Amino acid sequence: MINKYYIQNIEQIKDAFHNNKEFPHVVLVDFFEKKDYEMIKQEIKRTTFSPEKDPLTHSYSIARTTFLNDPFFEFVSTIVNGNIKPMKQTILQFKHKDYTILNDQQQDKPGVDIIFNVTDDWQDEWGGSHFYVDGSGAYTKMLTTGNTLVMARRSADTKRFVKYVNCTSKQKSRIFIIMSTS
Amino acid sequence: MHNAILHEWLHPVYLQEDKITKLQHSFSSAKPFPHLVLAHFLVEKKATAILRAIAKEKLVLKDSDLFTFFQTNDFKITRNKVLLDFRNFLCSNDFSQYLTRITACKIKSKRIDMSASLYLKTHYLLPHDDRLERRRIAYLYYLSTLAKKDGGALALYDSKNKKPTEIVKKIVPQFNTFAFFEVSGCSFHEVEEIVSDKQRIAISGWFHDQ
């Protein structure tokens, strides 16, 4: 279940999202109630990931899921003023040497990114953070901890990448549940 | 070919005719794409002076989706005479002709990109091909020595259908070594992450075509 505070203050969150005129986005910490977040983490532990690599664009491990249910998508739809239907979710796991790179072939249509961070105790200097870049070269870094939801509206010029995970992360990995609409 | 400026800068072995012939063959036959690594490239005192000069240059952190490392401005605006002299040597008519002879790539003298970089622990440069208008030869002049376990190697990718497949060669930085390769649609390479406390110091850039 979504944190009651966010349910009760949904209009304020909606305003916060849309008031970011240049890059509409919002970051919600402690997004799920603790018990539900723990359940999601348990599901992730049971998930089998498949490594995927194209050196010029990405390196990560991937899995598909349907953890997130109808109330979640109703909440997201209300915030972004759109009709976001329940969809399959991608789980991406980033460990040492994983990354994504911006590239000229990447032509995401405008839409909404929904990114849920499922990693506790991650140090920012290990890498693995999401960055958004607009056409002018300006960067927005998404500082997220475990149980944080990011909703971001992509324009035609907005692109997203995940910073290389460096050796100081050792054996740890960073996991996100990601959905994108277009 | 045995011109004064080449004698002043290059290790004498690289001016021997039979050596040049061998270098031509080594470059063109190198896999996964034409490249060459010249150890003990400059006369020793030049290399040492360049390393000392770099220590006085201002470094700026470069950080993007593709890389993290420190870099100087292009040497064309440096006030350091040692670095300007090195730049003038590399873009001289004589060295351009020397490089053209080895690579069979027509290099334009007087036009070169050149800056120094410093990689510390966790710094890296992810795979790319270096292609940009008029870049013909990419080069790296190493000013520190690393071991394989330190990371920081220049890793060359094999390719298929103009896409990188796997790393098939690694060039580990060694002091006073000059490495260069032909920039093409298959010159995929990366600088591996530094994973120790060693520093990777190099001067790098591109020669342009005529």
mmCIF file of C-alpha atoms in Angstrom:
data_model
loop_
_atom_site.group_PDB
_atom_site.id
_atom_site.type_symbol
_atom_site.label_atom_id
_atom_site.label_comp_id
_atom_site.label_asym_id
_atom_site.label_seq_id
_atom_site.Cartn_x
_atom_site.Cartn_y
_atom_site.Cartn_z
ATOM 1 C CA MET A 1 0.000 0.000 0.000
ATOM 2 C CA ILE A 2 1.170 3.510 -0.862
ATOM 3 C CA ASN A 3 2.275 5.674 2.079
ATOM 4 C CA LYS A 4 -0.911 7.240 3.474
ATOM 5 C CA TYR A 5 0.702 10.679 3.568
ATOM 6 C CA TYR A 6 0.980 10.664 -0.218
ATOM 7 C CA ILE A 7 -2.620 9.483 -0.669
ATOM 8 C CA GLN A 8 -3.849 12.254 1.604
ATOM 9 C CA ASN A 9 -1.733 14.909 -0.124
ATOM 10 C CA ILE A 10 -2.070 13.801 -3.700
ATOM 11 C CA GLU A 11 -3.116 17.230 -4.983
ATOM 12 C CA GLN A 12 0.003 18.870 -3.531
ATOM 13 C CA ILE A 13 2.197 16.222 -5.152
ATOM 14 C CA LYS A 14 0.420 16.792 -8.434
ATOM 15 C CA ASP A 15 1.110 20.528 -8.138
ATOM 16 C CA ALA A 16 4.765 19.884 -7.303
ATOM 17 C CA PHE A 17 5.119 17.704 -10.405
ATOM 18 C CA HIS A 18 3.538 20.240 -12.755
ATOM 19 C CA ASN A 19 5.184 23.268 -11.169
ATOM 20 C CA ASN A 20 8.533 21.977 -12.381
ATOM 21 C CA LYS A 21 7.791 23.649 -15.721
ATOM 22 C CA GLU A 22 11.063 22.946 -17.518
ATOM 23 C CA PHE A 23 11.285 19.342 -16.395
ATOM 24 C CA PRO A 24 8.129 18.082 -14.655
ATOM 25 C CA HIS A 25 9.174 15.515 -12.085
ATOM 26 C CA VAL A 26 8.729 14.559 -8.471
ATOM 27 C CA VAL A 27 10.697 12.343 -6.048
ATOM 28 C CA LEU A 28 8.725 10.576 -3.300
ATOM 29 C CA VAL A 29 10.717 8.967 -0.481
ATOM 30 C CA ASP A 30 9.254 6.197 1.745
ATOM 31 C CA PHE A 31 6.770 5.620 -1.035
ATOM 32 C CA PHE A 32 5.263 2.304 0.101
ATOM 33 C CA GLU A 33 4.318 1.385 3.637
ATOM 34 C CA LYS A 34 7.258 -0.444 5.224
ATOM 35 C CA LYS A 35 5.577 -3.883 5.151
ATOM 36 C CA ASP A 36 4.768 -3.600 1.456
ATOM 37 C CA TYR A 37 8.262 -2.377 0.606
ATOM 38 C CA GLU A 38 9.702 -5.419 2.408
ATOM 39 C CA MET A 39 7.409 -7.675 0.358
ATOM 40 C CA ILE A 40 8.660 -6.114 -2.874
ATOM 41 C CA LYS A 41 12.258 -6.679 -1.765
ATOM 42 C CA GLN A 42 11.489 -10.322 -1.028
ATOM 43 C CA GLU A 43 9.993 -10.693 -4.513
ATOM 44 C CA ILE A 44 13.133 -9.144 -5.990
ATOM 45 C CA LYS A 45 15.292 -11.651 -4.105
ATOM 46 C CA ARG A 46 13.361 -14.482 -5.784
ATOM 47 C CA THR A 47 13.747 -12.916 -9.227
ATOM 48 C CA THR A 48 16.128 -14.328 -11.814
ATOM 49 C CA PHE A 49 17.978 -11.677 -13.791
ATOM 50 C CA SER A 50 19.519 -12.093 -17.242
ATOM 51 C CA PRO A 51 22.687 -10.150 -18.123
ATOM 52 C CA GLU A 52 22.386 -7.930 -21.193
ATOM 53 C CA LYS A 53 25.131 -5.917 -22.879
ATOM 54 C CA ASP A 54 25.651 -3.761 -25.927
ATOM 55 C CA PRO A 55 28.985 -1.999 -25.219
ATOM 56 C CA LEU A 56 27.893 1.231 -26.945
ATOM 57 C CA THR A 57 24.620 1.617 -25.082
ATOM 58 C CA HIS A 58 24.251 -0.447 -21.919
ATOM 59 C CA SER A 59 25.339 -3.168 -19.555
ATOM 60 C CA TYR A 60 22.978 -4.476 -16.860
ATOM 61 C CA SER A 61 20.879 -7.454 -15.824
ATOM 62 C CA ILE A 62 17.178 -7.465 -16.552
ATOM 63 C CA ALA A 63 13.956 -9.166 -15.458
ATOM 64 C CA ARG A 64 10.246 -8.551 -15.980
ATOM 65 C CA THR A 65 7.588 -8.358 -13.294
ATOM 66 C CA THR A 66 4.060 -7.290 -12.466
ATOM 67 C CA PHE A 67 4.645 -6.393 -8.760
ATOM 68 C CA LEU A 68 2.983 -3.023 -9.022
ATOM 69 C CA ASN A 69 -0.804 -3.195 -9.095
ATOM 70 C CA ASP A 70 -3.840 -1.130 -10.183
ATOM 71 C CA PRO A 71 -3.892 1.321 -7.218
ATOM 72 C CA PHE A 72 -0.259 2.197 -7.985
ATOM 73 C CA PHE A 73 -1.077 3.067 -11.591
ATOM 74 C CA GLU A 74 -4.169 5.034 -10.529
ATOM 75 C CA PHE A 75 -1.961 7.081 -8.192
ATOM 76 C CA VAL A 76 0.628 7.730 -10.910
ATOM 77 C CA SER A 77 -2.102 8.627 -13.444
ATOM 78 C CA THR A 78 -3.498 11.242 -11.076
ATOM 79 C CA ILE A 79 -0.095 12.847 -10.487
ATOM 80 C CA VAL A 80 0.904 13.134 -14.134
ATOM 81 C CA ASN A 81 -2.588 13.939 -15.436
ATOM 82 C CA GLY A 82 -2.568 10.977 -17.770
ATOM 83 C CA ASN A 83 -4.214 7.662 -18.248
ATOM 84 C CA ILE A 84 -1.407 5.291 -17.312
ATOM 85 C CA LYS A 85 -2.707 1.765 -17.591
ATOM 86 C CA PRO A 86 -1.204 -1.153 -15.661
ATOM 87 C CA MET A 87 1.769 -2.469 -17.616
ATOM 88 C CA LYS A 88 4.596 -4.951 -17.279
ATOM 89 C CA GLN A 89 7.509 -3.582 -15.323
ATOM 90 C CA THR A 90 11.188 -3.925 -16.078
ATOM 91 C CA ILE A 91 13.608 -4.595 -13.239
ATOM 92 C CA LEU A 92 17.157 -3.480 -13.935
ATOM 93 C CA GLN A 93 20.074 -4.558 -11.779
ATOM 94 C CA PHE A 94 23.294 -2.515 -11.954
ATOM 95 C CA LYS A 95 26.479 -3.919 -10.449
ATOM 96 C CA HIS A 96 30.178 -3.118 -10.881
ATOM 97 C CA LYS A 97 30.947 -2.221 -14.556
ATOM 98 C CA ASP A 98 27.279 -1.712 -15.491
ATOM 99 C CA TYR A 99 26.005 1.499 -17.118
ATOM 100 C CA THR A 100 23.831 3.033 -19.772
ATOM 101 C CA ILE A 101 25.133 5.537 -22.352
ATOM 102 C CA LEU A 102 23.249 8.229 -24.238
ATOM 103 C CA ASN A 103 23.417 7.626 -27.956
ATOM 104 C CA ASP A 104 22.214 9.159 -31.184
ATOM 105 C CA GLN A 105 19.992 6.197 -31.970
ATOM 106 C CA GLN A 106 18.115 6.657 -28.686
ATOM 107 C CA GLN A 107 14.901 8.340 -29.779
ATOM 108 C CA ASP A 108 12.463 7.943 -26.934
ATOM 109 C CA LYS A 109 9.137 9.557 -27.662
ATOM 110 C CA PRO A 110 7.914 12.088 -25.101
ATOM 111 C CA GLY A 111 6.265 10.338 -22.172
ATOM 112 C CA VAL A 112 6.513 9.594 -18.487
ATOM 113 C CA ASP A 113 9.229 7.606 -16.682
ATOM 114 C CA ILE A 114 8.298 5.848 -13.460
ATOM 115 C CA ILE A 115 11.347 4.627 -11.529
ATOM 116 C CA PHE A 116 11.164 2.854 -8.188
ATOM 117 C CA ASN A 117 14.435 2.349 -6.312
ATOM 118 C CA VAL A 118 14.630 -0.971 -4.439
ATOM 119 C CA THR A 119 18.161 -0.596 -3.048
ATOM 120 C CA ASP A 120 18.966 0.204 0.562
ATOM 121 C CA ASP A 121 22.375 1.292 1.886
ATOM 122 C CA TRP A 122 23.778 2.449 -1.452
ATOM 123 C CA GLN A 123 26.496 5.111 -1.492
ATOM 124 C CA ASP A 124 26.112 7.780 -4.166
ATOM 125 C CA GLU A 125 29.844 7.727 -4.974
ATOM 126 C CA TRP A 126 29.515 4.104 -6.146
ATOM 127 C CA GLY A 127 27.680 5.374 -9.254
ATOM 128 C CA GLY A 128 24.458 3.868 -10.586
ATOM 129 C CA SER A 129 22.393 7.070 -10.294
ATOM 130 C CA HIS A 130 19.861 8.148 -12.894
ATOM 131 C CA PHE A 131 20.631 11.389 -14.741
ATOM 132 C CA TYR A 132 18.323 13.301 -17.046
ATOM 133 C CA VAL A 133 19.852 15.465 -19.761
ATOM 134 C CA ASP A 134 17.966 18.073 -21.753
ATOM 135 C CA GLY A 135 18.843 19.395 -25.198
ATOM 136 C CA SER A 136 21.007 22.193 -23.732
ATOM 137 C CA GLY A 137 23.270 19.762 -21.869
ATOM 138 C CA ALA A 138 21.845 20.544 -18.411
ATOM 139 C CA TYR A 139 21.808 17.553 -16.084
ATOM 140 C CA THR A 140 19.316 16.576 -13.377
ATOM 141 C CA LYS A 141 20.596 13.894 -11.024
ATOM 142 C CA MET A 142 17.977 11.796 -9.263
ATOM 143 C CA LEU A 143 19.164 11.277 -5.716
ATOM 144 C CA THR A 144 17.175 8.311 -4.497
ATOM 145 C CA THR A 145 17.384 5.785 -1.704
ATOM 146 C CA GLY A 146 15.491 2.533 -1.231
ATOM 147 C CA ASN A 147 11.681 2.819 -1.375
ATOM 148 C CA THR A 148 11.812 6.039 -3.430
ATOM 149 C CA LEU A 149 9.600 6.670 -6.448
ATOM 150 C CA VAL A 150 10.545 9.055 -9.250
ATOM 151 C CA MET A 151 8.006 10.262 -11.794
ATOM 152 C CA ALA A 152 9.435 12.348 -14.633
ATOM 153 C CA ARG A 153 7.949 13.667 -17.853
ATOM 154 C CA ARG A 154 10.299 13.353 -20.810
ATOM 155 C CA SER A 155 10.147 15.921 -23.594
ATOM 156 C CA ALA A 156 11.466 15.141 -27.077
ATOM 157 C CA ASP A 157 14.892 16.470 -25.986
ATOM 158 C CA THR A 158 15.109 14.678 -22.631
ATOM 159 C CA LYS A 159 17.313 11.623 -22.353
ATOM 160 C CA ARG A 160 18.157 9.447 -19.383
ATOM 161 C CA PHE A 161 21.269 7.499 -18.429
ATOM 162 C CA VAL A 162 22.572 5.511 -15.477
ATOM 163 C CA LYS A 163 26.107 6.386 -14.369
ATOM 164 C CA TYR A 164 28.768 3.647 -14.499
ATOM 165 C CA VAL A 165 28.933 1.606 -11.288
ATOM 166 C CA ASN A 166 32.540 1.709 -10.121
ATOM 167 C CA CYS A 167 34.801 -0.682 -8.239
ATOM 168 C CA THR A 168 34.083 0.803 -4.820
ATOM 169 C CA SER A 169 30.588 -0.749 -4.977
ATOM 170 C CA LYS A 170 32.341 -4.142 -4.604
ATOM 171 C CA GLN A 171 29.771 -6.966 -4.753
ATOM 172 C CA LYS A 172 26.705 -4.795 -4.218
ATOM 173 C CA SER A 173 24.086 -4.058 -6.851
ATOM 174 C CA ARG A 174 21.500 -1.339 -7.368
ATOM 175 C CA ILE A 175 18.015 -2.353 -8.473
ATOM 176 C CA PHE A 176 15.256 -0.268 -10.047
ATOM 177 C CA ILE A 177 11.747 -1.123 -11.230
ATOM 178 C CA ILE A 178 11.225 0.976 -14.351
ATOM 179 C CA MET A 179 8.277 1.782 -16.577
ATOM 180 C CA SER A 180 8.085 4.275 -19.418
ATOM 181 C CA THR A 181 5.063 5.497 -21.310
ATOM 182 C CA SER A 182 5.155 7.233 -24.675
ATOM 183 C CA MET B 1 63.305 11.372 -43.357
ATOM 184 C CA HIS B 2 66.186 11.844 -40.905
ATOM 185 C CA ASN B 3 65.376 15.425 -40.060
ATOM 186 C CA ALA B 4 66.698 17.435 -37.192
ATOM 187 C CA ILE B 5 63.456 17.683 -35.243
ATOM 188 C CA LEU B 6 62.917 13.903 -35.396
ATOM 189 C CA HIS B 7 66.456 13.322 -34.141
ATOM 190 C CA GLU B 8 65.916 15.821 -31.366
ATOM 191 C CA TRP B 9 62.772 14.123 -30.044
ATOM 192 C CA LEU B 10 62.490 10.483 -31.103
ATOM 193 C CA HIS B 11 64.396 7.542 -29.700
ATOM 194 C CA PRO B 12 67.035 6.767 -32.366
ATOM 195 C CA VAL B 13 65.670 3.276 -33.004
ATOM 196 C CA TYR B 14 62.528 4.746 -34.580
ATOM 197 C CA LEU B 15 64.585 6.501 -37.238
ATOM 198 C CA GLN B 16 66.184 3.346 -38.621
ATOM 199 C CA GLU B 17 64.881 2.495 -42.080
ATOM 200 C CA ASP B 18 64.408 -1.212 -41.385
ATOM 201 C CA LYS B 19 62.536 -0.350 -38.179
ATOM 202 C CA ILE B 20 60.208 1.995 -40.061
ATOM 203 C CA THR B 21 59.462 -0.742 -42.577
ATOM 204 C CA LYS B 22 58.591 -3.121 -39.724
ATOM 205 C CA LEU B 23 56.360 -0.475 -38.133
ATOM 206 C CA GLN B 24 54.478 -0.004 -41.399
ATOM 207 C CA HIS B 25 53.710 -3.708 -41.503
ATOM 208 C CA SER B 26 52.883 -3.941 -37.803
ATOM 209 C CA PHE B 27 50.447 -1.043 -38.053
ATOM 210 C CA SER B 28 48.553 -2.255 -41.098
ATOM 211 C CA SER B 29 48.333 -5.866 -39.911
ATOM 212 C CA ALA B 30 47.411 -5.123 -36.292
ATOM 213 C CA LYS B 31 44.165 -6.608 -34.979
ATOM 214 C CA PRO B 32 41.385 -5.766 -34.311
ATOM 215 C CA PHE B 33 42.114 -2.569 -36.270
ATOM 216 C CA PRO B 34 45.326 -0.799 -37.371
ATOM 217 C CA HIS B 35 47.299 0.404 -34.355
ATOM 218 C CA LEU B 36 50.802 0.538 -32.977
ATOM 219 C CA VAL B 37 52.505 0.855 -29.605
ATOM 220 C CA LEU B 38 55.952 2.472 -29.508
ATOM 221 C CA ALA B 39 57.808 1.925 -26.238
ATOM 222 C CA HIS B 40 60.619 4.350 -25.236
ATOM 223 C CA PHE B 41 59.146 6.750 -27.781
ATOM 224 C CA LEU B 42 60.971 9.963 -26.941
ATOM 225 C CA VAL B 43 64.498 10.517 -25.778
ATOM 226 C CA GLU B 44 64.284 10.058 -22.020
ATOM 227 C CA LYS B 45 64.994 13.633 -20.923
ATOM 228 C CA LYS B 46 62.122 14.950 -23.084
ATOM 229 C CA ALA B 47 59.665 12.513 -21.495
ATOM 230 C CA THR B 48 60.720 13.492 -17.995
ATOM 231 C CA ALA B 49 60.443 17.205 -18.801
ATOM 232 C CA ILE B 50 56.932 16.734 -20.223
ATOM 233 C CA LEU B 51 55.792 14.881 -17.107
ATOM 234 C CA ARG B 52 57.131 17.697 -14.914
ATOM 235 C CA ALA B 53 55.412 20.299 -17.106
ATOM 236 C CA ILE B 54 52.028 18.588 -16.893
ATOM 237 C CA ALA B 55 52.117 18.767 -13.119
ATOM 238 C CA LYS B 56 51.858 22.565 -13.485
ATOM 239 C CA GLU B 57 48.768 22.485 -15.727
ATOM 240 C CA LYS B 58 45.279 23.082 -14.372
ATOM 241 C CA LEU B 59 43.040 20.014 -14.442
ATOM 242 C CA VAL B 60 39.255 20.049 -14.674
ATOM 243 C CA LEU B 61 36.993 17.116 -13.781
ATOM 244 C CA LYS B 62 35.191 15.798 -16.860
ATOM 245 C CA ASP B 63 32.120 13.812 -15.946
ATOM 246 C CA SER B 64 29.370 12.484 -18.222
ATOM 247 C CA ASP B 65 27.502 9.305 -19.156
ATOM 248 C CA LEU B 66 30.633 8.185 -21.033
ATOM 249 C CA PHE B 67 33.500 9.086 -18.724
ATOM 250 C CA THR B 68 34.955 10.434 -15.504
ATOM 251 C CA PHE B 69 38.513 11.815 -15.427
ATOM 252 C CA PHE B 70 40.526 15.030 -15.072
ATOM 253 C CA GLN B 71 41.695 16.886 -18.160
ATOM 254 C CA THR B 72 43.715 19.994 -19.060
ATOM 255 C CA ASN B 73 42.802 22.547 -21.702
ATOM 256 C CA ASP B 74 44.093 21.933 -25.208
ATOM 257 C CA PHE B 75 47.820 22.610 -25.283
ATOM 258 C CA LYS B 76 47.381 25.143 -28.076
ATOM 259 C CA ILE B 77 46.576 27.680 -25.338
ATOM 260 C CA THR B 78 49.117 26.564 -22.747
ATOM 261 C CA ARG B 79 51.869 28.948 -21.693
ATOM 262 C CA ASN B 80 54.161 26.088 -20.786
ATOM 263 C CA LYS B 81 57.057 26.060 -23.232
ATOM 264 C CA VAL B 82 57.836 22.358 -22.770
ATOM 265 C CA LEU B 83 54.268 21.373 -23.673
ATOM 266 C CA LEU B 84 54.120 23.838 -26.563
ATOM 267 C CA ASP B 85 57.383 22.425 -27.894
ATOM 268 C CA PHE B 86 56.003 18.887 -27.678
ATOM 269 C CA ARG B 87 52.861 20.010 -29.480
ATOM 270 C CA ASN B 88 54.949 21.732 -32.146
ATOM 271 C CA PHE B 89 56.952 18.551 -32.595
ATOM 272 C CA LEU B 90 53.894 16.302 -33.011
ATOM 273 C CA CYS B 91 52.250 18.640 -35.519
ATOM 274 C CA SER B 92 55.459 19.449 -37.396
ATOM 275 C CA ASN B 93 55.727 18.677 -41.091
ATOM 276 C CA ASP B 94 58.461 16.160 -40.376
ATOM 277 C CA PHE B 95 56.528 14.168 -37.794
ATOM 278 C CA SER B 96 53.346 14.325 -39.880
ATOM 279 C CA GLN B 97 55.258 12.862 -42.797
ATOM 280 C CA TYR B 98 56.811 10.237 -40.516
ATOM 281 C CA LEU B 99 53.369 9.206 -39.227
ATOM 282 C CA THR B 100 51.900 9.255 -42.723
ATOM 283 C CA ARG B 101 54.674 6.952 -43.864
ATOM 284 C CA ILE B 102 53.989 4.435 -41.102
ATOM 285 C CA THR B 103 50.194 4.517 -41.286
ATOM 286 C CA ALA B 104 49.569 5.327 -44.956
ATOM 287 C CA CYS B 105 47.015 7.822 -43.602
ATOM 288 C CA LYS B 106 47.522 11.310 -44.977
ATOM 289 C CA ILE B 107 48.017 13.465 -41.890
ATOM 290 C CA LYS B 108 47.651 17.205 -41.981
ATOM 291 C CA SER B 109 50.492 18.966 -40.194
ATOM 292 C CA LYS B 110 49.834 21.970 -37.947
ATOM 293 C CA ARG B 111 46.426 20.624 -36.968
ATOM 294 C CA ILE B 112 46.245 18.463 -33.879
ATOM 295 C CA ASP B 113 44.110 18.086 -30.774
ATOM 296 C CA MET B 114 46.165 17.634 -27.642
ATOM 297 C CA SER B 115 45.469 17.657 -23.917
ATOM 298 C CA ALA B 116 46.600 15.788 -20.845
ATOM 299 C CA SER B 117 44.403 13.607 -18.677
ATOM 300 C CA LEU B 118 44.652 12.231 -15.191
ATOM 301 C CA TYR B 119 42.681 9.153 -14.183
ATOM 302 C CA LEU B 120 42.395 8.320 -10.498
ATOM 303 C CA LYS B 121 40.723 5.340 -8.816
ATOM 304 C CA THR B 122 37.187 4.750 -10.274
ATOM 305 C CA HIS B 123 37.875 6.903 -13.381
ATOM 306 C CA TYR B 124 37.109 5.391 -16.805
ATOM 307 C CA LEU B 125 36.117 5.998 -20.412
ATOM 308 C CA LEU B 126 33.383 3.730 -21.795
ATOM 309 C CA PRO B 127 33.351 2.194 -25.313
ATOM 310 C CA HIS B 128 33.189 4.526 -28.323
ATOM 311 C CA ASP B 129 34.823 4.798 -31.756
ATOM 312 C CA ASP B 130 36.285 8.374 -31.652
ATOM 313 C CA ARG B 131 34.772 9.226 -35.026
ATOM 314 C CA LEU B 132 34.304 12.920 -35.583
ATOM 315 C CA GLU B 133 34.851 14.965 -38.692
ATOM 316 C CA ARG B 134 38.441 14.855 -39.963
ATOM 317 C CA ARG B 135 39.877 12.807 -37.095
ATOM 318 C CA ARG B 136 42.281 10.369 -38.760
ATOM 319 C CA ILE B 137 44.642 9.016 -36.108
ATOM 320 C CA ALA B 138 43.965 8.885 -32.355
ATOM 321 C CA TYR B 139 47.027 8.867 -30.132
ATOM 322 C CA LEU B 140 47.993 8.447 -26.485
ATOM 323 C CA TYR B 141 51.347 9.264 -24.973
ATOM 324 C CA TYR B 142 51.641 7.602 -21.569
ATOM 325 C CA LEU B 143 53.488 9.320 -18.751
ATOM 326 C CA SER B 144 52.868 6.803 -15.973
ATOM 327 C CA THR B 145 53.315 3.086 -15.665
ATOM 328 C CA LEU B 146 50.518 0.798 -14.539
ATOM 329 C CA ALA B 147 50.242 -2.920 -14.027
ATOM 330 C CA LYS B 148 47.398 -4.964 -15.513
ATOM 331 C CA LYS B 149 45.798 -5.282 -12.075
ATOM 332 C CA ASP B 150 45.589 -1.470 -11.698
ATOM 333 C CA GLY B 151 43.135 -1.086 -14.592
ATOM 334 C CA GLY B 152 43.533 1.923 -16.908
ATOM 335 C CA ALA B 153 44.387 -0.161 -19.969
ATOM 336 C CA LEU B 154 43.334 0.932 -23.431
ATOM 337 C CA ALA B 155 41.041 -1.940 -24.447
ATOM 338 C CA LEU B 156 40.390 -2.563 -28.146
ATOM 339 C CA TYR B 157 37.185 -4.229 -29.310
ATOM 340 C CA ASP B 158 36.703 -6.625 -32.158
ATOM 341 C CA SER B 159 33.637 -5.744 -34.207
ATOM 342 C CA LYS B 160 31.036 -7.254 -36.457
ATOM 343 C CA ASN B 161 28.757 -5.284 -38.766
ATOM 344 C CA LYS B 162 30.244 -2.042 -37.386
ATOM 345 C CA LYS B 163 29.308 -2.958 -33.817
ATOM 346 C CA PRO B 164 31.745 -3.816 -31.002
ATOM 347 C CA THR B 165 31.648 -7.430 -29.879
ATOM 348 C CA GLU B 166 34.391 -8.219 -27.362
ATOM 349 C CA ILE B 167 37.686 -6.868 -26.050
ATOM 350 C CA VAL B 168 40.517 -8.652 -27.829
ATOM 351 C CA LYS B 169 43.534 -6.522 -26.908
ATOM 352 C CA LYS B 170 44.612 -4.445 -23.923
ATOM 353 C CA ILE B 171 47.408 -1.883 -23.941
ATOM 354 C CA VAL B 172 48.641 -1.284 -20.405
ATOM 355 C CA PRO B 173 50.121 2.219 -19.914
ATOM 356 C CA GLN B 174 53.912 2.368 -19.677
ATOM 357 C CA PHE B 175 55.904 5.554 -19.170
ATOM 358 C CA ASN B 176 57.167 7.132 -22.421
ATOM 359 C CA THR B 177 55.044 4.904 -24.654
ATOM 360 C CA PHE B 178 53.209 6.279 -27.683
ATOM 361 C CA ALA B 179 50.142 4.362 -28.842
ATOM 362 C CA PHE B 180 48.047 5.292 -31.839
ATOM 363 C CA PHE B 181 45.310 3.853 -34.021
ATOM 364 C CA GLU B 182 43.388 4.671 -37.156
ATOM 365 C CA VAL B 183 39.980 6.195 -36.456
ATOM 366 C CA SER B 184 37.316 4.335 -38.400
ATOM 367 C CA GLY B 185 33.832 2.895 -38.115
ATOM 368 C CA CYS B 186 35.267 -0.082 -36.269
ATOM 369 C CA SER B 187 37.871 1.557 -33.975
ATOM 370 C CA PHE B 188 35.891 0.735 -30.836
ATOM 371 C CA HIS B 189 37.879 1.145 -27.647
ATOM 372 C CA GLU B 190 37.617 2.095 -23.992
ATOM 373 C CA VAL B 191 39.838 3.025 -21.066
ATOM 374 C CA GLU B 192 39.253 0.519 -18.311
ATOM 375 C CA GLU B 193 38.408 1.806 -14.866
ATOM 376 C CA ILE B 194 41.342 2.459 -12.551
ATOM 377 C CA VAL B 195 40.821 0.067 -9.653
ATOM 378 C CA SER B 196 43.937 0.851 -7.573
ATOM 379 C CA ASP B 197 45.424 3.985 -6.071
ATOM 380 C CA LYS B 198 47.793 4.390 -9.027
ATOM 381 C CA GLN B 199 47.517 7.405 -11.331
ATOM 382 C CA ARG B 200 47.142 7.156 -15.079
ATOM 383 C CA ILE B 201 48.719 10.213 -16.691
ATOM 384 C CA ALA B 202 48.646 10.614 -20.450
ATOM 385 C CA ILE B 203 48.613 13.112 -23.270
ATOM 386 C CA SER B 204 46.098 12.278 -25.945
ATOM 387 C CA GLY B 205 44.303 13.668 -28.958
ATOM 388 C CA TRP B 206 43.908 13.254 -32.683
ATOM 389 C CA PHE B 207 45.760 13.925 -35.889
ATOM 390 C CA HIS B 208 43.521 15.158 -38.678
ATOM 391 C CA ASP B 209 43.399 14.180 -42.324
ATOM 392 C CA GLN B 210 44.434 16.419 -45.187
#
